[in-house]
Amino acid sequence: MHISGYMLVDATQQMDQRTSQMVYLFFAEALRHRQALISLIDQESIMGLTGIQIFKMLPKTNCGECGVPTCLAFAMNLASGKAELDACPYVSDEAREKLAEASAPPIRPVAIGAGDRAFKVGGETVMYRHEKTFYNPTALAALIASDIDAGDLDKKLKEWNAFQYERVGLNLRPELVALKDVNGDASSFAAAAKKIAEESEFGLVLMSDNVDVLKAGVDVSAFKKPLLYAATADNADDMGNLAKEKGLPLAVKADDIDGLIALSDKLTGMGLKDLVLDSGSREIKQLFEDQVAIRRAPLKAGNRSLGFPTITFPCEMASNLDVETMLSSLLIAKYAGIVVLSDFKGENLFPLLLERLNIYTDPQRPMTVTEGIYEIGAPDENSPVLVTTNFSLTYFIVSGEIEGSRIPSWLLIMDTEGLSVMTAWAAGKFAGDAVAMFVKKCGIVDKVAHKQIIIPGYAASISGEMEEDLPDWQITIGPRDASLIPKFLKDLAA
Ligand code: SF4
């Protein structure tokens, strides 16, 4: 099918508003898919091969066992990083070898920590977020000196643990404590590592030049999968062996990029896979250049030696936390895997968590909440029932207004692929029959003793169709503007 912008304009000029919106959305979606298809087939993918090149190496039997109906579709999913090669059981050994080599991510994702605050860094595939998305958010760490008094450490951990912020259904919080050996005392280092590992959710960066001190920390905290910091030109063999023996990720520190390449090659030659790079610079201009160079080298020049995430230390670059915070802000944007601060304070941490959320949100997908029945307040069988879409902004605004009304309610969230009410309605994803079907299936009838439902004012036109499909129900049209919900619910209750 050939689709052009002119066809779009011609088609939409001759229709009523709703039909033209639907036609527009259809054609726009078709154009988007066509362009995506062309780019996947014609352009080099994140594997360094085009969709067609990958397709040529597949069996071409279209058996569908990989979860998609054709080998071409599988090739395109492989090219865009949405599928794993192992999903096809029929790839020849030769093709598997070629594809496996090409499909290794240019920047290795490295997993650190265990439990609720475990995370991955690296795994990025683009220089700029608008090209695709960034995947693994920068982890935030705060520094602790190994000679800290046990009581002070308790206090710090408790204080830092309290920094958790709920936003758009997510829990924003830091991930790591960086424990730094300051006196070479293995027992105090191990005691602090044990306390952090066992008594907090935080992951750990264990920092020492002395491999024996580091080993003492590892012995009591290995279950938390700490990052070991750091292998240098002087201790690379010992540090490499310790990380390899314990199966832990290892940071590598050099004085410059050339030194990093040499150390990274040495350690990967020893069989280590999970490395994190520190270029050694503690001056912002040089560090910024290093971060860009380390991101660019694997993505643009295929340099595997630098294909790892980075760790940075604003805590060693400034004399106060405010300046550290500004430096951290820059490093989150460009392209630090881990940022280590000297402390966490709410006023410094919160903006960094929000910046991180913004940068690491996929620009290609609207944020959504899960379809289902949400209780606002403590609703009972007589409480009002409202329905809206699963665009997260819609959910949070509507649920916030209902909460503000202090009238306990049931809020039905219908999956409209993250579209807001108006857009979902125009695209036919919030049509009367679909909403009626959702109301019947979602289970709300088991929770309430009435059959009354409030629909968004912007979707008033679906009420007729809903009445046909839900003949026992009373459909009430709610306000268009969410800010009017409290008054609306209060009037209804009165
Ligand atoms: Fe093709 Fe392999 Fe998928 Fe079968 S499982 S459709 S052979 S890619």
Coordinates of C-alpha atoms and ligand atoms in Angstrom, one line a residue:
M1 CA 0.0 0.0 0.0
H2 CA 1.4 3.4 -1.0
I3 CA 0.5 6.1 1.6
S4 CA 1.4 9.7 1.3
G5 CA 0.8 12.8 3.4
Y6 CA -1.4 14.2 0.6
M7 CA -3.7 11.2 0.8
L8 CA -3.9 11.8 4.5
V9 CA -5.0 15.4 4.1
D10 CA -7.4 14.6 1.2
A11 CA -9.0 11.9 3.1
T12 CA -9.5 13.8 6.3
Q13 CA -10.9 16.9 4.7
Q14 CA -14.1 15.2 3.6
M15 CA -15.2 13.7 6.8
D16 CA -16.8 14.7 10.1
Q17 CA -14.5 15.4 13.0
R18 CA -14.5 12.0 14.7
T19 CA -14.2 10.0 11.5
S20 CA -11.4 12.2 10.2
Q21 CA -9.6 11.8 13.6
M22 CA -9.9 8.0 13.2
V23 CA -8.7 8.0 9.6
Y24 CA -5.8 10.3 10.5
L25 CA -4.7 8.0 13.3
F26 CA -5.0 4.9 11.0
F27 CA -2.9 6.4 8.3
A28 CA -0.4 7.9 10.7
E29 CA -0.1 4.4 12.3
A30 CA 0.3 2.8 8.9
L31 CA 3.0 5.3 7.9
R32 CA 4.8 4.8 11.2
H33 CA 4.8 1.0 10.7
R34 CA 5.9 1.4 7.1
Q35 CA 8.8 3.6 8.0
A36 CA 9.8 1.4 10.9
L37 CA 9.7 -1.6 8.6
I38 CA 11.9 0.1 6.0
S39 CA 14.4 1.3 8.6
L40 CA 14.7 -2.2 10.0
I41 CA 15.1 -3.9 6.7
D42 CA 17.4 -1.3 5.1
Q43 CA 19.4 0.1 7.9
E44 CA 22.1 -1.4 10.0
S45 CA 20.7 -2.6 13.3
I46 CA 22.2 -2.6 16.7
M47 CA 23.7 -6.0 15.8
G48 CA 25.7 -4.3 13.1
L49 CA 23.7 -6.3 10.5
T50 CA 20.7 -5.2 8.5
G51 CA 17.3 -7.0 8.9
I52 CA 17.8 -8.6 5.4
Q53 CA 21.4 -9.8 6.3
I54 CA 20.0 -11.5 9.4
F55 CA 17.1 -12.9 7.5
K56 CA 19.5 -14.5 4.9
M57 CA 21.1 -16.5 7.8
L58 CA 17.8 -17.9 9.1
P59 CA 16.2 -21.2 7.9
K60 CA 13.3 -19.4 6.1
T61 CA 10.8 -22.2 7.0
N62 CA 8.4 -19.8 8.7
C63 CA 7.6 -22.5 11.3
G64 CA 6.6 -19.9 13.9
E65 CA 8.3 -21.7 16.8
C66 CA 10.1 -18.5 17.8
G67 CA 6.9 -16.8 18.6
V68 CA 6.4 -14.8 15.4
P69 CA 4.9 -16.1 12.2
T70 CA 7.8 -15.6 9.8
C71 CA 11.6 -15.7 9.7
L72 CA 11.5 -12.2 8.4
A73 CA 9.6 -10.9 11.4
F74 CA 12.0 -12.8 13.7
A75 CA 15.0 -11.2 11.8
M76 CA 13.5 -7.8 12.3
N77 CA 13.0 -8.4 16.0
L78 CA 16.6 -9.6 16.3
A79 CA 17.8 -6.6 14.5
S80 CA 16.0 -4.2 16.9
G81 CA 17.0 -6.2 20.0
K82 CA 13.5 -7.4 20.7
A83 CA 14.3 -11.1 20.4
E84 CA 17.0 -13.5 21.5
L85 CA 18.7 -15.7 19.0
D86 CA 18.0 -18.8 21.2
A87 CA 14.3 -18.5 20.4
C88 CA 14.9 -20.1 17.0
P89 CA 15.9 -23.8 17.5
Y90 CA 16.8 -24.3 13.8
V91 CA 19.6 -21.8 13.2
S92 CA 22.7 -23.6 11.8
D93 CA 25.8 -23.6 14.0
E94 CA 27.7 -21.4 11.5
A95 CA 24.9 -18.8 11.4
R96 CA 24.5 -19.0 15.2
E97 CA 28.2 -18.2 15.6
K98 CA 28.1 -15.3 13.3
L99 CA 24.8 -13.9 14.7
A100 CA 25.9 -14.5 18.4
E101 CA 29.0 -12.5 17.8
A102 CA 27.1 -9.7 16.0
S103 CA 24.3 -9.7 18.6
A104 CA 26.4 -9.2 21.7
P105 CA 25.4 -5.7 23.0
P106 CA 28.0 -3.1 22.1
I107 CA 28.0 -1.9 25.7
R108 CA 27.7 -4.9 28.1
P109 CA 24.9 -4.7 30.7
V110 CA 26.3 -5.4 34.1
A111 CA 24.1 -6.6 37.0
I112 CA 25.0 -5.3 40.5
G113 CA 23.3 -6.0 43.8
A114 CA 20.6 -8.4 44.9
G115 CA 17.1 -8.1 46.2
D116 CA 14.8 -5.0 45.8
R117 CA 17.5 -2.6 44.9
A118 CA 19.4 -4.8 42.4
F119 CA 20.0 -3.0 39.1
K120 CA 21.8 -3.2 35.8
V121 CA 24.0 -0.6 34.2
G122 CA 25.2 -0.4 30.6
G123 CA 23.4 -2.2 27.8
E124 CA 22.8 1.1 26.0
T125 CA 22.6 1.1 22.2
V126 CA 22.4 4.7 21.2
M127 CA 24.3 8.0 21.8
Y128 CA 21.1 10.1 22.0
R129 CA 17.9 9.2 23.7
H130 CA 15.7 10.5 20.8
E131 CA 17.4 7.9 18.5
K132 CA 15.6 5.1 20.5
T133 CA 15.7 5.1 24.3
F134 CA 18.2 4.7 27.1
Y135 CA 17.6 1.4 29.0
N136 CA 19.4 1.1 32.3
P137 CA 19.3 4.2 34.6
T138 CA 22.4 5.6 36.2
A139 CA 22.7 4.1 39.7
L140 CA 23.2 6.5 42.6
A141 CA 25.6 5.7 45.5
A142 CA 26.7 7.5 48.7
L143 CA 30.1 7.1 50.2
I144 CA 30.9 5.7 53.7
A145 CA 34.4 5.6 55.2
S146 CA 35.3 2.2 56.6
D147 CA 36.3 3.6 60.0
I148 CA 32.7 4.8 60.7
D149 CA 31.3 4.1 64.1
A150 CA 28.7 1.3 64.1
G151 CA 26.0 3.6 65.6
D152 CA 26.7 6.4 63.0
L153 CA 26.5 3.8 60.2
D154 CA 23.1 2.6 61.5
K155 CA 21.9 6.2 61.6
K156 CA 23.1 6.9 58.0
L157 CA 21.5 3.7 56.6
K158 CA 18.2 4.5 58.3
E159 CA 18.3 8.1 57.1
W160 CA 19.2 7.1 53.5
N161 CA 16.6 4.3 53.4
A162 CA 13.9 6.8 54.1
F163 CA 14.6 8.6 50.8
Q164 CA 11.9 6.9 48.7
Y165 CA 9.6 8.9 46.5
E166 CA 6.4 7.6 44.8
R167 CA 6.0 9.1 41.3
V168 CA 3.8 7.9 38.4
G169 CA 3.5 4.5 40.1
L170 CA 7.3 4.1 40.5
N171 CA 9.4 4.1 43.6
L172 CA 12.3 6.5 43.1
R173 CA 15.3 5.8 45.4
P174 CA 19.0 5.4 45.3
E175 CA 20.6 2.0 45.0
L176 CA 24.1 1.8 46.5
V177 CA 26.4 2.5 49.3
A178 CA 30.1 2.8 48.4
L179 CA 32.2 1.6 51.3
K180 CA 35.7 3.0 51.1
D181 CA 38.7 1.5 52.9
V182 CA 40.4 4.5 54.6
N183 CA 42.9 2.8 56.9
G184 CA 43.7 -0.7 55.6
D185 CA 41.9 -2.3 58.5
A186 CA 40.3 -5.5 57.1
S187 CA 38.2 -6.2 60.1
S188 CA 36.5 -2.8 60.4
F189 CA 36.0 -2.8 56.6
A190 CA 34.3 -6.3 56.8
A191 CA 32.2 -5.2 59.8
A192 CA 30.8 -2.2 57.9
A193 CA 30.3 -4.3 54.7
K194 CA 28.4 -6.9 56.7
K195 CA 26.1 -4.4 58.4
I196 CA 25.3 -2.7 55.1
A197 CA 24.7 -6.0 53.3
E198 CA 22.6 -7.6 56.0
E199 CA 20.8 -4.7 57.5
S200 CA 19.9 -2.6 54.5
E201 CA 18.5 -3.0 51.1
F202 CA 21.4 -1.1 49.5
G203 CA 23.8 -2.8 47.1
L204 CA 27.5 -2.2 47.7
V205 CA 30.6 -0.9 46.0
L206 CA 33.6 -2.3 48.0
M207 CA 36.5 0.1 47.5
S208 CA 40.1 -0.7 48.4
D209 CA 43.5 -0.8 46.8
N210 CA 44.4 -3.7 49.1
V211 CA 43.1 -7.0 47.8
D212 CA 43.1 -8.6 51.3
V213 CA 40.9 -5.9 52.7
L214 CA 38.6 -6.2 49.7
K215 CA 38.5 -10.0 50.2
A216 CA 37.4 -9.5 53.8
G217 CA 34.5 -7.4 52.6
V218 CA 33.6 -9.9 49.9
D219 CA 33.5 -12.8 52.4
V220 CA 30.7 -11.2 54.3
S221 CA 28.7 -9.6 51.5
A222 CA 29.1 -11.7 48.4
F223 CA 25.4 -12.6 48.5
K224 CA 24.6 -9.0 47.7
K225 CA 26.7 -9.1 44.5
P226 CA 28.9 -6.1 45.3
L227 CA 30.9 -4.2 42.7
L228 CA 34.6 -4.5 43.5
Y229 CA 36.6 -1.3 43.1
A230 CA 39.1 -1.3 41.5
A231 CA 41.6 -3.1 39.4
T232 CA 44.5 -0.9 38.4
A233 CA 47.8 -1.5 36.5
D234 CA 49.4 -2.4 39.9
N235 CA 46.9 -5.0 41.1
A236 CA 45.0 -6.2 38.0
D237 CA 46.0 -9.8 38.4
D238 CA 45.0 -10.1 42.1
M239 CA 41.8 -8.1 41.7
G240 CA 40.9 -10.0 38.5
N241 CA 41.4 -13.3 40.2
L242 CA 39.3 -12.3 43.2
A243 CA 36.4 -11.1 41.0
K244 CA 36.6 -14.2 38.8
E245 CA 36.7 -16.6 41.8
K246 CA 33.7 -14.9 43.4
G247 CA 31.8 -14.2 40.1
L248 CA 31.5 -10.5 40.9
P249 CA 31.6 -7.4 38.7
L250 CA 34.9 -5.5 38.8
A251 CA 35.6 -1.8 38.3
V252 CA 38.7 -0.9 36.4
K253 CA 40.6 2.3 37.0
A254 CA 43.3 3.9 34.8
D255 CA 44.8 7.3 34.3
D256 CA 43.4 7.8 30.9
I257 CA 41.4 6.1 28.1
D258 CA 44.5 4.3 26.7
G259 CA 45.3 2.8 30.1
L260 CA 41.6 1.7 30.4
I261 CA 41.8 -0.1 27.1
A262 CA 44.9 -1.9 28.1
L263 CA 43.5 -3.0 31.5
S264 CA 40.1 -3.9 30.0
D265 CA 41.8 -6.1 27.4
K266 CA 44.0 -7.8 30.1
L267 CA 41.0 -8.5 32.3
T268 CA 38.7 -9.8 29.6
G269 CA 41.7 -11.9 28.5
M270 CA 41.6 -13.5 32.0
G271 CA 37.9 -14.4 31.4
L272 CA 36.2 -11.5 33.2
K273 CA 33.1 -10.3 31.5
D274 CA 31.4 -7.8 33.9
L275 CA 33.6 -4.7 34.0
V276 CA 32.8 -1.1 35.0
L277 CA 35.2 1.6 33.8
D278 CA 36.7 4.6 35.6
S279 CA 38.8 6.8 33.4
G280 CA 40.5 8.3 36.4
S281 CA 39.7 11.9 35.6
R282 CA 38.4 14.0 38.5
E283 CA 38.2 17.2 36.5
I284 CA 34.8 17.9 34.9
K285 CA 35.9 18.9 31.3
Q286 CA 38.2 15.9 31.0
L287 CA 35.6 13.5 32.6
F288 CA 32.9 14.7 30.3
E289 CA 35.1 14.1 27.3
D290 CA 36.0 10.6 28.7
Q291 CA 32.3 9.7 29.2
V292 CA 31.4 10.7 25.6
A293 CA 34.5 8.9 24.2
I294 CA 33.7 5.7 26.2
R295 CA 30.1 5.7 25.0
R296 CA 31.0 6.5 21.4
A297 CA 33.9 4.0 21.0
P298 CA 31.8 0.8 21.2
L299 CA 28.7 2.2 19.5
K300 CA 30.4 4.0 16.6
A301 CA 33.7 2.3 16.2
G302 CA 33.0 -1.2 17.4
N303 CA 35.6 -0.9 20.1
R304 CA 34.8 -3.8 22.5
S305 CA 37.6 -2.8 25.0
L306 CA 35.5 0.2 26.1
G307 CA 32.1 -1.6 25.7
F308 CA 31.3 -1.4 29.5
P309 CA 29.4 1.0 31.7
T310 CA 31.2 3.7 33.7
I311 CA 31.5 4.7 37.4
T312 CA 32.1 8.4 38.3
F313 CA 33.0 10.2 41.6
P314 CA 31.6 13.7 42.0
C315 CA 32.4 13.1 45.7
E316 CA 36.1 13.5 44.8
M317 CA 35.5 16.5 42.5
A318 CA 33.8 19.1 44.7
S319 CA 34.0 20.4 48.3
N320 CA 30.3 20.5 48.9
L321 CA 27.2 18.4 48.1
D322 CA 25.5 21.1 46.1
V323 CA 28.4 21.2 43.5
E324 CA 28.5 17.4 43.6
T325 CA 24.8 17.4 42.7
M326 CA 25.3 19.7 39.7
L327 CA 28.2 17.5 38.5
S328 CA 26.0 14.4 39.0
S329 CA 23.2 16.0 37.0
L330 CA 25.6 16.4 34.1
L331 CA 26.9 12.9 34.5
I332 CA 23.5 11.3 34.6
A333 CA 22.8 13.0 31.2
K334 CA 26.2 12.0 29.8
Y335 CA 26.6 8.9 30.3
A336 CA 27.6 7.7 33.8
G337 CA 26.5 4.2 34.8
I338 CA 27.1 4.9 38.5
V339 CA 27.5 8.2 40.2
V340 CA 29.0 8.3 43.7
L341 CA 28.1 11.2 46.0
S342 CA 29.6 12.0 49.4
D343 CA 26.1 11.9 51.0
F344 CA 22.4 11.7 50.3
K345 CA 20.2 14.6 51.3
G346 CA 16.6 14.9 50.2
E347 CA 17.1 18.3 48.6
N348 CA 20.0 17.0 46.5
L349 CA 18.9 13.4 45.8
F350 CA 15.3 14.1 44.8
P351 CA 16.1 16.3 41.8
L352 CA 18.6 13.8 40.6
L353 CA 16.1 11.0 40.8
L354 CA 13.6 13.0 38.8
E355 CA 16.2 13.9 36.2
R356 CA 17.1 10.3 35.9
L357 CA 13.4 9.3 35.6
N358 CA 13.0 11.8 32.7
I359 CA 16.1 10.7 30.8
Y360 CA 15.5 7.0 31.2
T361 CA 11.8 7.0 30.3
D362 CA 11.2 5.5 26.8
P363 CA 10.2 8.4 24.5
Q364 CA 8.5 5.9 22.1
R365 CA 6.0 4.6 24.6
P366 CA 3.4 6.4 26.7
M367 CA 3.6 5.6 30.4
T368 CA 0.8 3.3 31.4
V369 CA -0.8 1.8 34.5
T370 CA -2.1 -1.7 34.7
E371 CA -5.7 -2.4 33.7
G372 CA -7.9 -3.2 36.6
I373 CA -10.0 -2.0 39.5
Y374 CA -8.4 0.6 41.7
E375 CA -9.7 1.4 45.2
I376 CA -9.5 5.0 46.1
G377 CA -10.1 5.5 49.9
A378 CA -12.0 2.5 51.3
P379 CA -14.9 2.0 48.9
D380 CA -17.8 -0.3 49.7
E381 CA -20.7 -1.7 47.8
N382 CA -22.5 1.6 47.5
S383 CA -19.5 3.7 46.4
P384 CA -19.5 5.3 43.0
V385 CA -17.8 3.6 40.1
L386 CA -15.8 5.6 37.5
V387 CA -14.0 4.4 34.4
T388 CA -11.1 6.0 32.5
T389 CA -8.1 5.0 30.3
N390 CA -4.7 3.6 31.4
F391 CA -2.5 6.6 30.3
S392 CA -0.6 7.1 33.5
L393 CA -1.1 10.9 33.6
T394 CA -4.8 10.4 33.2
Y395 CA -4.8 7.8 36.0
F396 CA -2.8 10.0 38.4
I397 CA -4.8 13.1 37.8
V398 CA -8.2 11.4 38.1
S399 CA -7.2 9.3 41.1
G400 CA -5.8 12.4 42.8
E401 CA -9.0 14.3 42.3
I402 CA -11.1 11.5 43.6
E403 CA -8.9 11.2 46.6
G404 CA -9.2 15.0 47.1
S405 CA -13.0 14.6 47.1
R406 CA -12.7 12.3 50.1
I407 CA -15.5 10.2 48.7
P408 CA -14.3 6.6 48.5
S409 CA -14.7 5.3 45.0
W410 CA -13.9 2.5 42.6
L411 CA -11.9 3.5 39.6
L412 CA -11.9 1.2 36.6
I413 CA -8.8 1.6 34.5
M414 CA -9.1 0.2 31.0
D415 CA -6.1 -0.7 28.8
T416 CA -6.1 1.7 25.9
E417 CA -2.4 1.3 25.1
G418 CA -1.5 4.3 27.1
L419 CA -3.7 6.7 25.2
S420 CA -5.6 9.5 27.0
V421 CA -9.4 9.6 26.9
M422 CA -9.8 11.9 23.8
T423 CA -7.1 10.1 21.8
A424 CA -8.3 6.6 22.8
W425 CA -11.9 7.6 21.9
A426 CA -10.8 8.9 18.5
A427 CA -8.8 5.8 17.8
G428 CA -11.7 3.5 18.7
K429 CA -9.9 2.1 21.8
F430 CA -12.4 3.7 24.2
A431 CA -15.5 2.9 22.2
G432 CA -18.9 2.2 23.9
D433 CA -18.9 -1.6 23.2
A434 CA -15.2 -2.0 24.3
V435 CA -15.8 -0.1 27.6
A436 CA -19.1 -2.1 28.2
M437 CA -17.2 -5.3 27.6
F438 CA -14.5 -4.2 30.1
V439 CA -17.1 -3.3 32.7
K440 CA -18.7 -6.7 32.4
K441 CA -15.4 -8.6 32.6
C442 CA -13.4 -6.6 35.1
G443 CA -15.3 -8.0 38.2
I444 CA -16.8 -4.7 39.5
V445 CA -20.2 -6.3 39.6
D446 CA -19.0 -8.5 42.4
K447 CA -17.9 -5.5 44.4
V448 CA -20.9 -3.2 44.2
A449 CA -24.6 -3.4 44.9
H450 CA -25.6 -1.0 42.3
K451 CA -25.2 -0.7 38.5
Q452 CA -24.2 2.9 37.9
I453 CA -21.0 4.0 36.2
I454 CA -19.5 7.4 35.5
I455 CA -17.7 7.9 32.2
P456 CA -15.4 10.8 31.3
G457 CA -17.1 13.9 29.9
Y458 CA -14.8 13.8 26.9
A459 CA -16.2 10.4 26.0
A460 CA -19.9 11.4 26.4
S461 CA -20.8 10.1 23.0
I462 CA -20.1 6.5 24.0
S463 CA -23.0 6.5 26.6
G464 CA -25.6 5.5 24.0
E465 CA -23.6 2.4 22.9
M466 CA -22.9 1.5 26.5
E467 CA -26.6 1.7 27.4
E468 CA -27.2 -0.8 24.6
D469 CA -24.5 -3.2 25.8
L470 CA -25.2 -2.7 29.5
P471 CA -29.0 -2.4 29.6
D472 CA -29.2 -2.8 33.4
W473 CA -26.7 0.0 34.0
Q474 CA -27.2 3.7 34.5
I475 CA -24.5 5.5 32.5
T476 CA -23.7 9.0 34.0
I477 CA -21.5 11.4 32.1
G478 CA -18.8 12.9 34.4
P479 CA -17.0 16.2 34.0
R480 CA -14.7 16.9 31.1
D481 CA -12.1 18.5 33.4
A482 CA -10.7 16.3 36.1
S483 CA -10.5 19.3 38.5
L484 CA -14.3 19.2 38.6
I485 CA -14.5 15.6 39.8
P486 CA -14.6 16.5 43.6
K487 CA -17.6 18.7 43.2
F488 CA -19.2 16.3 40.8
L489 CA -18.8 13.4 43.3
K490 CA -20.0 15.5 46.3
D491 CA -23.1 16.6 44.3
L492 CA -23.8 13.0 43.4
A493 CA -23.5 11.8 47.0
A494 CA -25.8 14.6 48.2
Ligands
SF4_1 FE1 12.0 -19.0 11.2 FE2 13.4 -20.1 13.2 FE3 11.3 -18.5 13.7 FE4 10.9 -21.0 12.6 S1 11.7 -20.5 14.7 S2 10.0 -19.0 12.0 S3 12.7 -21.1 11.4 S4 13.2 -17.9 12.8

